[in-house]
Tab-separated table of C-alpha atoms and ligand atoms in Angstrom:
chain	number	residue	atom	x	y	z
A	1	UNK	CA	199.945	-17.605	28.456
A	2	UNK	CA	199.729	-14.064	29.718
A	3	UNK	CA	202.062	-11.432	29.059
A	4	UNK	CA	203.926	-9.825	31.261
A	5	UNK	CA	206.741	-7.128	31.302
A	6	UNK	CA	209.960	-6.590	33.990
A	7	UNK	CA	211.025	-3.259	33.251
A	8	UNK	CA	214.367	-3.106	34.540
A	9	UNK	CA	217.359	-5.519	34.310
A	10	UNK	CA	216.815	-8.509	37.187
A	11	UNK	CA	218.716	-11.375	38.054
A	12	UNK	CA	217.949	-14.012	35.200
A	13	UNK	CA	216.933	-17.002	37.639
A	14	UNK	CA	213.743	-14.366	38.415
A	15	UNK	CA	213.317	-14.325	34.432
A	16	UNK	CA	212.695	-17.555	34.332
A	17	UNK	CA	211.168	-18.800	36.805
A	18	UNK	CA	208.333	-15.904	35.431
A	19	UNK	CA	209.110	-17.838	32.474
A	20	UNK	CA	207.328	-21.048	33.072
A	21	UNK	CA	204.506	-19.284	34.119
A	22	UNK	CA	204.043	-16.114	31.683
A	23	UNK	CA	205.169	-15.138	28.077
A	24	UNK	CA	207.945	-12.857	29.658
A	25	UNK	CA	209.279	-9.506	28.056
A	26	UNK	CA	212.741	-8.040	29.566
A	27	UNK	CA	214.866	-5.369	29.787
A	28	UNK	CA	218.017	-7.273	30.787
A	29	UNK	CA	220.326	-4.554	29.067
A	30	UNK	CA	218.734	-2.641	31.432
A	31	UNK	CA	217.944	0.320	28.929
A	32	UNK	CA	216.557	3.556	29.759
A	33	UNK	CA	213.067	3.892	28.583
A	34	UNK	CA	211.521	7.164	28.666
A	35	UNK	CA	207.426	6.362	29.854
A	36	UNK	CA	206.167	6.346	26.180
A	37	UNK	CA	208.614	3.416	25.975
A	38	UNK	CA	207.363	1.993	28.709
A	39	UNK	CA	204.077	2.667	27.730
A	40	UNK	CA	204.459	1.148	23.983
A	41	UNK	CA	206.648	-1.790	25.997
A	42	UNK	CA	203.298	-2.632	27.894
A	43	UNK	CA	200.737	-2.779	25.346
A	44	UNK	CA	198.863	-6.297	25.668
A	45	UNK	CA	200.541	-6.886	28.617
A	46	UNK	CA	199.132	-7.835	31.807
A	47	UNK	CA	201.461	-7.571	34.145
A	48	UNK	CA	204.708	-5.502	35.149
A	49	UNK	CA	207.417	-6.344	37.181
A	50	UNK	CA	209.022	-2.626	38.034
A	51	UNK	CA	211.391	-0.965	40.577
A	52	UNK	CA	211.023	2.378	42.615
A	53	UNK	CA	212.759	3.738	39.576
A	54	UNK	CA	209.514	3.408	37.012
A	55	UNK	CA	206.584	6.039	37.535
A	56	UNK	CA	203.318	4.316	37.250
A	57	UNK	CA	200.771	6.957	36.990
A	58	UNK	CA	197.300	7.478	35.947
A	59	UNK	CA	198.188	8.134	32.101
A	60	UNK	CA	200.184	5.118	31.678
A	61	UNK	CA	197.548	3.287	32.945
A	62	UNK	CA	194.606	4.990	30.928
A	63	UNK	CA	197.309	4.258	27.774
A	64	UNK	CA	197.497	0.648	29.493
A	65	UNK	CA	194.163	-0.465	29.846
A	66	UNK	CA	195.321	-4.496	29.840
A	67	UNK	CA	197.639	-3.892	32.907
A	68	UNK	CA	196.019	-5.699	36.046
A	69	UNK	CA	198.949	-6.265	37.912
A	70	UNK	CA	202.228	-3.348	39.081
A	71	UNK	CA	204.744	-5.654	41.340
A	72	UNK	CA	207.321	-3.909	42.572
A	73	UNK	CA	210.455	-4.965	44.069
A	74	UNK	CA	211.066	-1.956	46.677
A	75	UNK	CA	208.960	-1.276	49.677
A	76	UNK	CA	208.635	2.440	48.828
A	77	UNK	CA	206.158	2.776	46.183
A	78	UNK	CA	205.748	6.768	45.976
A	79	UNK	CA	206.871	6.174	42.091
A	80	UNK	CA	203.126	4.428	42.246
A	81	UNK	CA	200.134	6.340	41.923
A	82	UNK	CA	198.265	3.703	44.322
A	83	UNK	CA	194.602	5.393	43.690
A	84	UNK	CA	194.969	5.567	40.214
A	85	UNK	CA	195.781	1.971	40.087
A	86	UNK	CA	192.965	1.069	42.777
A	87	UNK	CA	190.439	2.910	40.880
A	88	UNK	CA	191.066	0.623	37.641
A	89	UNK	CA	191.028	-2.402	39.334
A	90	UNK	CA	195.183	-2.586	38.965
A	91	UNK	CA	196.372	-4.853	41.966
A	92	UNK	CA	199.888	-3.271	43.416
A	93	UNK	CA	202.227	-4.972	45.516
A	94	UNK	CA	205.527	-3.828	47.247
A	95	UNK	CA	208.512	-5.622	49.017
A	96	UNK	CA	208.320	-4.906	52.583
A	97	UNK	CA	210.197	-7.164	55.544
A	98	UNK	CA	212.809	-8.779	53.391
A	99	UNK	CA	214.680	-5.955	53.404
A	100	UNK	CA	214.339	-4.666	56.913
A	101	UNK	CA	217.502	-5.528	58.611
A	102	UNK	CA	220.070	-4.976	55.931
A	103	UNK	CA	218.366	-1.417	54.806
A	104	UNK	CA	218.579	-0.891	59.017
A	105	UNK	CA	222.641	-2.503	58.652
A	106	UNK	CA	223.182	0.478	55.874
A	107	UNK	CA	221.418	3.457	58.072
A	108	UNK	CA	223.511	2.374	60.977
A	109	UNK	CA	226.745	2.268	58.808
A	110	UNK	CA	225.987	5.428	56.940
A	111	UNK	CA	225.904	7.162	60.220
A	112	UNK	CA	228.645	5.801	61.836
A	113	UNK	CA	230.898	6.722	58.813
A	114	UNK	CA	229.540	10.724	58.779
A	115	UNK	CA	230.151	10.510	62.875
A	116	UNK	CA	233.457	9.020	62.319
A	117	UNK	CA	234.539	11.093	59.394
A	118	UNK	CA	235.379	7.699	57.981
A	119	UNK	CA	234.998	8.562	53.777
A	120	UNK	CA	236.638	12.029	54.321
A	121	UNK	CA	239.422	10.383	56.225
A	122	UNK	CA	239.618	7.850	53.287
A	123	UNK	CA	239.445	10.648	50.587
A	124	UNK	CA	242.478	12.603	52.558
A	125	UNK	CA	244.831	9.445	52.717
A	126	UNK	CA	244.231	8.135	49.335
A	127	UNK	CA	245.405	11.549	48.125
A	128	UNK	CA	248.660	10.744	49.846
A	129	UNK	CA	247.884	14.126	52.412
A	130	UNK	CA	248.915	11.670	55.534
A	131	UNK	CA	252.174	12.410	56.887
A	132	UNK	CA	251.671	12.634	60.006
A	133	UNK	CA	249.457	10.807	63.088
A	134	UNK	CA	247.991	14.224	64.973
A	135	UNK	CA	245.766	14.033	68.230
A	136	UNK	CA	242.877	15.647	66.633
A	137	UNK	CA	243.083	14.019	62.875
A	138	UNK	CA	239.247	13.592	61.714
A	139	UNK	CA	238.003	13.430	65.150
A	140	UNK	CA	234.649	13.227	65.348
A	141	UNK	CA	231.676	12.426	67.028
A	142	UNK	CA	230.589	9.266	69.809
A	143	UNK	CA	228.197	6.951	68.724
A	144	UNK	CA	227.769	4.869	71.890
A	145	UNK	CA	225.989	6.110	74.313
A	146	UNK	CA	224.443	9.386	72.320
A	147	UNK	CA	220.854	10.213	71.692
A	148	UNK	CA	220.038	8.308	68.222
A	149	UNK	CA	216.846	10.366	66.604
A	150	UNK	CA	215.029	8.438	64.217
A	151	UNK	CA	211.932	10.110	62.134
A	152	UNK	CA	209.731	7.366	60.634
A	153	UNK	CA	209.197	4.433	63.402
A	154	UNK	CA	207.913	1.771	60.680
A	155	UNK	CA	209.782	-1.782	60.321
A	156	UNK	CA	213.402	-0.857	58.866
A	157	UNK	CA	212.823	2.324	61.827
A	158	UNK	CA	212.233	0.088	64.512
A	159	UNK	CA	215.622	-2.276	63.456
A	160	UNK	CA	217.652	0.876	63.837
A	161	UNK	CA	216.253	1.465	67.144
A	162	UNK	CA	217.375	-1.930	67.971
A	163	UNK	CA	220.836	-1.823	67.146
A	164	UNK	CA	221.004	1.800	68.449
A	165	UNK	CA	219.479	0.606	72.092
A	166	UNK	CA	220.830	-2.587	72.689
A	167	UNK	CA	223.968	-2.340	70.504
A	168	UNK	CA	225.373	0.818	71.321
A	169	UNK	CA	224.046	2.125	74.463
A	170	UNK	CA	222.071	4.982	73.079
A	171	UNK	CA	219.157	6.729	73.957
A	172	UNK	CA	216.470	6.266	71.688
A	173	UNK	CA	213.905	9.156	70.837
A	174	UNK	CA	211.766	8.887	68.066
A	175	UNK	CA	208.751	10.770	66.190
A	176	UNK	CA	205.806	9.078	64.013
A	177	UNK	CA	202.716	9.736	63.077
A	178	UNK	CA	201.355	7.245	65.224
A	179	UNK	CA	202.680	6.674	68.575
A	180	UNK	CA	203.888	2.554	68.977
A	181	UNK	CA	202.215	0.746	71.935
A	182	UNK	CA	204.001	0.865	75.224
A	183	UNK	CA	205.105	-2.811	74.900
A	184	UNK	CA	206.702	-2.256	72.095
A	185	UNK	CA	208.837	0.843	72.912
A	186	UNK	CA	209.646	-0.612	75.640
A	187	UNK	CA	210.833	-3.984	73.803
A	188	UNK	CA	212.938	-1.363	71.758
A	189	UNK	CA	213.909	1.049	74.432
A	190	UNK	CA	212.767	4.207	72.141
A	191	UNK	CA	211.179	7.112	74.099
A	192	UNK	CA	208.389	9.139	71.599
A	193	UNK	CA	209.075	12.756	71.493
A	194	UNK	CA	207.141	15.682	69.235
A	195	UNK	CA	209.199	16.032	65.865
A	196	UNK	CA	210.323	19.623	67.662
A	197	UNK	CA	212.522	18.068	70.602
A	198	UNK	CA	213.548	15.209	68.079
A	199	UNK	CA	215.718	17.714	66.471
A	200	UNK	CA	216.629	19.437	69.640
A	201	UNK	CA	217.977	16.166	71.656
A	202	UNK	CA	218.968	13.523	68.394
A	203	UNK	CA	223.069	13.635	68.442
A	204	UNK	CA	222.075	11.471	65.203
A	205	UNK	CA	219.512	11.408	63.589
A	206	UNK	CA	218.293	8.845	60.904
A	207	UNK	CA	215.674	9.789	58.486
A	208	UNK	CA	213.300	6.487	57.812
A	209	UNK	CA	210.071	7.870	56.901
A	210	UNK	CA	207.841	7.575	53.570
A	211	UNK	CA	207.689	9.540	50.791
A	212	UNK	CA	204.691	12.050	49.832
A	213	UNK	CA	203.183	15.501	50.155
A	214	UNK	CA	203.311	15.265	53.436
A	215	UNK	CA	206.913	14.397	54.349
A	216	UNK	CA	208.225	16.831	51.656
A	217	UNK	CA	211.073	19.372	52.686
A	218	UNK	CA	210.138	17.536	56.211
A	219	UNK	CA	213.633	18.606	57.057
A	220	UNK	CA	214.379	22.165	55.385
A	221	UNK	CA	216.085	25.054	57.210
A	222	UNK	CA	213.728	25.770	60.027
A	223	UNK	CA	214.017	21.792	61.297
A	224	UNK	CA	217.958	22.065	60.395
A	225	UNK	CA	218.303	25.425	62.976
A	226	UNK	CA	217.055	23.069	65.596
A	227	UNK	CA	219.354	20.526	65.237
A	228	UNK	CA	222.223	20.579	67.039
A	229	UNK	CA	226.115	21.840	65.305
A	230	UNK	CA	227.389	18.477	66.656
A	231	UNK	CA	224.437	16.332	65.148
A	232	UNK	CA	225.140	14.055	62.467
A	233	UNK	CA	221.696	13.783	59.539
A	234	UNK	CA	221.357	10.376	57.439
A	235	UNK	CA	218.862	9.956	54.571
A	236	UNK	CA	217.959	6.251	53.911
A	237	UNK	CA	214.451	6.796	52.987
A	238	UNK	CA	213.535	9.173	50.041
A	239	UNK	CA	214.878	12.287	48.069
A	240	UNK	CA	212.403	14.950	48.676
A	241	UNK	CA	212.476	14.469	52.287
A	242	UNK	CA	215.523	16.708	53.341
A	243	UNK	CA	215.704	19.940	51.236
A	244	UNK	CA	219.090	19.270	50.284
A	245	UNK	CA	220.136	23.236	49.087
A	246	UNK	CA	219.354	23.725	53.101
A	247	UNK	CA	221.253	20.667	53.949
A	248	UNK	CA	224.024	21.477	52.049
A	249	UNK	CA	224.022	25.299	53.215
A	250	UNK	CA	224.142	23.899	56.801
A	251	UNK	CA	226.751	21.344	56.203
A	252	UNK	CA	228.715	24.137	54.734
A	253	UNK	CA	228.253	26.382	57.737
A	254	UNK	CA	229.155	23.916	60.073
A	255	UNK	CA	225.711	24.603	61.772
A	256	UNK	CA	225.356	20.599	61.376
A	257	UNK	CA	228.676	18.491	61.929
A	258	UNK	CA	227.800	16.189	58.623
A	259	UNK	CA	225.784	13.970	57.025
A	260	UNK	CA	225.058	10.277	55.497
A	261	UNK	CA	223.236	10.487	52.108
A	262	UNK	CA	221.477	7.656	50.445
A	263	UNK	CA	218.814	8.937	48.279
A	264	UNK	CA	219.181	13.164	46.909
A	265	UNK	CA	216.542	15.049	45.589
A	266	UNK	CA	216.580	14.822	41.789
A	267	UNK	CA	218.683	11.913	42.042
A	268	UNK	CA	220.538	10.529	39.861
A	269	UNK	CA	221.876	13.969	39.774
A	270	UNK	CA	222.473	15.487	42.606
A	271	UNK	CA	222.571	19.363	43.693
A	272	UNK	CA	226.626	20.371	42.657
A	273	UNK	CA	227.496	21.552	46.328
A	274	UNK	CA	226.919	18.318	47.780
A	275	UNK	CA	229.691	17.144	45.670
A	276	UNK	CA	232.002	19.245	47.043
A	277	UNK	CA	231.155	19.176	51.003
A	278	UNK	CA	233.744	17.383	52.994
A	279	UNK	CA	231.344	16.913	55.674
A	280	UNK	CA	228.839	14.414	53.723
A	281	UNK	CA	229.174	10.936	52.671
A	282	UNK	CA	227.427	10.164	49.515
A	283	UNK	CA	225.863	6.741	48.386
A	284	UNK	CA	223.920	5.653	45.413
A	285	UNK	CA	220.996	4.546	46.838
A	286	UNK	CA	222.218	1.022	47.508
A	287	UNK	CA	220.639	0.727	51.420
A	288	UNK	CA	219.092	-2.417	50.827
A	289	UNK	CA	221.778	-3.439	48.265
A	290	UNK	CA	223.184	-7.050	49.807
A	291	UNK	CA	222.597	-9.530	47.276
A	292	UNK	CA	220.757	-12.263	49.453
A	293	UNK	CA	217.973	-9.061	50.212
A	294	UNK	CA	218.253	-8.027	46.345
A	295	UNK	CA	217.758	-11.436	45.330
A	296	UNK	CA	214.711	-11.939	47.872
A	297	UNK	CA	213.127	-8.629	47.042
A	298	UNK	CA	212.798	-9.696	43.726
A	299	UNK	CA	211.527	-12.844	44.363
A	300	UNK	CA	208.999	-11.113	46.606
A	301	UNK	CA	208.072	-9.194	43.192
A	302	UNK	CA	207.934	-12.592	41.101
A	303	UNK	CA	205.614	-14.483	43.791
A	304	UNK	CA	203.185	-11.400	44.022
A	305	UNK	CA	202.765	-10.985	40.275
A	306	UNK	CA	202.369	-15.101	40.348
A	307	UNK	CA	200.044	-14.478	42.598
A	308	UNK	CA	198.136	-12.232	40.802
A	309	UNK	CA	198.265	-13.222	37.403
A	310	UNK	CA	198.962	-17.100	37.382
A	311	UNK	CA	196.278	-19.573	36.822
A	312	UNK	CA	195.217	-22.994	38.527
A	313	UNK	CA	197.144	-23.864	41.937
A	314	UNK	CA	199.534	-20.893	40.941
A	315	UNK	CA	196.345	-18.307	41.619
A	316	UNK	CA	196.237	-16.586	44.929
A	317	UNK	CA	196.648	-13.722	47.169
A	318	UNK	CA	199.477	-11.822	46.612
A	319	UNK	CA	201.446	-11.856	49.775
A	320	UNK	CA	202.473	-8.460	49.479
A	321	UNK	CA	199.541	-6.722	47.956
A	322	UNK	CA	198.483	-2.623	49.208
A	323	UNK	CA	195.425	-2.757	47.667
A	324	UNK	CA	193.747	-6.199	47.821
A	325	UNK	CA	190.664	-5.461	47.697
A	326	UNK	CA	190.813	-4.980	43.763
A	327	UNK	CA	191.104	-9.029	43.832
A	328	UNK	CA	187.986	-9.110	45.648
A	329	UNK	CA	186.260	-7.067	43.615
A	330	UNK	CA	185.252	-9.839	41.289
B	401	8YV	C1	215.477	-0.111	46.385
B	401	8YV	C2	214.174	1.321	48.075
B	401	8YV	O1	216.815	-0.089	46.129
B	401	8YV	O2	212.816	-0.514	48.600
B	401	8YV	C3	212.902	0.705	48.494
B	401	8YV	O3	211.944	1.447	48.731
B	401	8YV	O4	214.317	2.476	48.077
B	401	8YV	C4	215.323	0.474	47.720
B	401	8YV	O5	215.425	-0.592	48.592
B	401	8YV	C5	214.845	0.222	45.123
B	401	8YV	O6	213.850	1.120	45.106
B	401	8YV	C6	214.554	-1.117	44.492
B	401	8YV	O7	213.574	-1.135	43.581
């Protein structure tokens, strides 16, 4: 049987169902292994089973020269060095689609809740400040009918655009680096604008874009002057995109009305004054957290290292794989 390793603490029926096909090493107290640990965890083993939180690079795999197979059970795989893992013949897979509309569900809710003031509000009555109903307590902005912004027009982009169009009346703008076919903006009612009038016209704008050099500090202070003071900003896609010290100086300023955070720079730990900012409502990275697309993003992981590593009728193409080819490379 070949040996495989799941990093990070799963639900158990994913365990074993691995189990009856490989000789299965867990982490199911979910410890926190620095990467030698992971690296010593993965000697003579063929496979791993990881999360975005696990950084598979191009010494692990040089110290890891048995590993054929990274499945991963998030669709944002900047925590995997993709060439390095081509170039050694590693197959990668990710867990796109399953997680689309309830990772769209959280954007939408993340935003509504920094429009509506809705975890300050909370935060001021459970600290018993209510006395009194007043005609301007935590008013805040519309979300029907505004200008929804949305950087990043990929899947879980194009289900926001969805529920912002047809849901709620909005006009859609959005920026990519590719353009979508007519058809299909028009199917979604999103208009595509340059990334410069995004941030001029969005009254919300939802951040839904990969991570990499490219899209680093994509929102700092210069895109955050052009933004308007009543915009709200939400984050579902990666730390590292917003500069959060710039955020957070904004937010602070009132030069943007507030925010939705999902995913920080740094994060677990996130930069102090965000902490203390009225104006921002802070999650822990928990967008796609609803346990039906939990459960089926790891099963997306399981069948794609299955895939990859099992033998006989089990064999086959990885439904998820990014680099393929490495299959086909005899
Ligand atoms: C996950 C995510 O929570 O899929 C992604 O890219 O960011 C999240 O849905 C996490 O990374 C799961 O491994």
């Amino acid at each position: 049987m070949k040996k495989v390793l799941v990093a990070r603490a799963v639900f158990p029926e994913v365990i074993e169902r691995l189990g009856v096909v490989f000789e299965v090493t867990h982490n199911q107290d979910d410890a926190v292994w620095t990467q030698a640990q992971l690296i010593d965890k993965l000697q003579g083993r063929e496979g791993v089973f990881v999360t975005g939180t696990e950084a598979i690079d191009a010494k692990l795999l040089d110290a890891c020269p048995q590993l054929r197979a990274v499945c991963s059970m998030a669709v944002g795989y900047n925590n995997i060095d993709l060439a390095a893992c081509t170039a050694r013949r590693v197959l990668v897979s990710n867990a796109p689609d399953v997680l689309t509309e309830t990772t769209a569900d959280f954007g939408f809710a993340l935003m509504m809740a920094a429009a509506r003031r809705i975890a300050e509000s909370e935060h001021f009555l459970r600290a018993g400040q209510w006395t009194r109903w007043g005609h301007d307590l935590f008013a805040g902005a519309d979300v029907h009918g505004t200008t929804l912004g949305i950087l990043g027009m990929g899947r879980i982009g194009q289900a926001i655009a969805r529920r912002g169009a047809h849901g709620f009346g909005m006009a859609v703008v959005y920026h990519n680096r590719s353009r979508l076919d007519a058809d299909t903006e028009a199917g979604l009612g999103a208009r595509y604008v340059s990334k410069e009038q995004l941030l001029r016209d969005a009254d919300h704008l939802i951040l839904v874009l990969p991570y990499g050099p490219a899209s680093h500090h994509a929102i700092g202070a210069a895109e955050l002057a052009l933004m308007k003071p009543t915009a709200t900003l939400t984050n579902i896609a990666r730390g590292g995109i917003v500069d959060d010290a710039a955020l957070a100086e904004a937010l602070h300023e009132r030069r943007l009305a507030a925010a939705g955070l999902d995913v920080f720079e740094g994060e677990p730990a996130l930069l102090p004054a965000l902490l203390t900012l009225p104006n921002v409502v802070l999650t822990p990275h928990i967008a796609s957290a609803s346990l039906p697309t939990r459960r089926a993003m790891a099963e997306l992981a399981a069948d794609n290292l299955i895939a990859a590593l099992g033998e006989g009728e089990r064999a086959g193409a990885p439904p998820t794989a990014l680099n393929p080819q490495v299959l086909r490379a005899g």
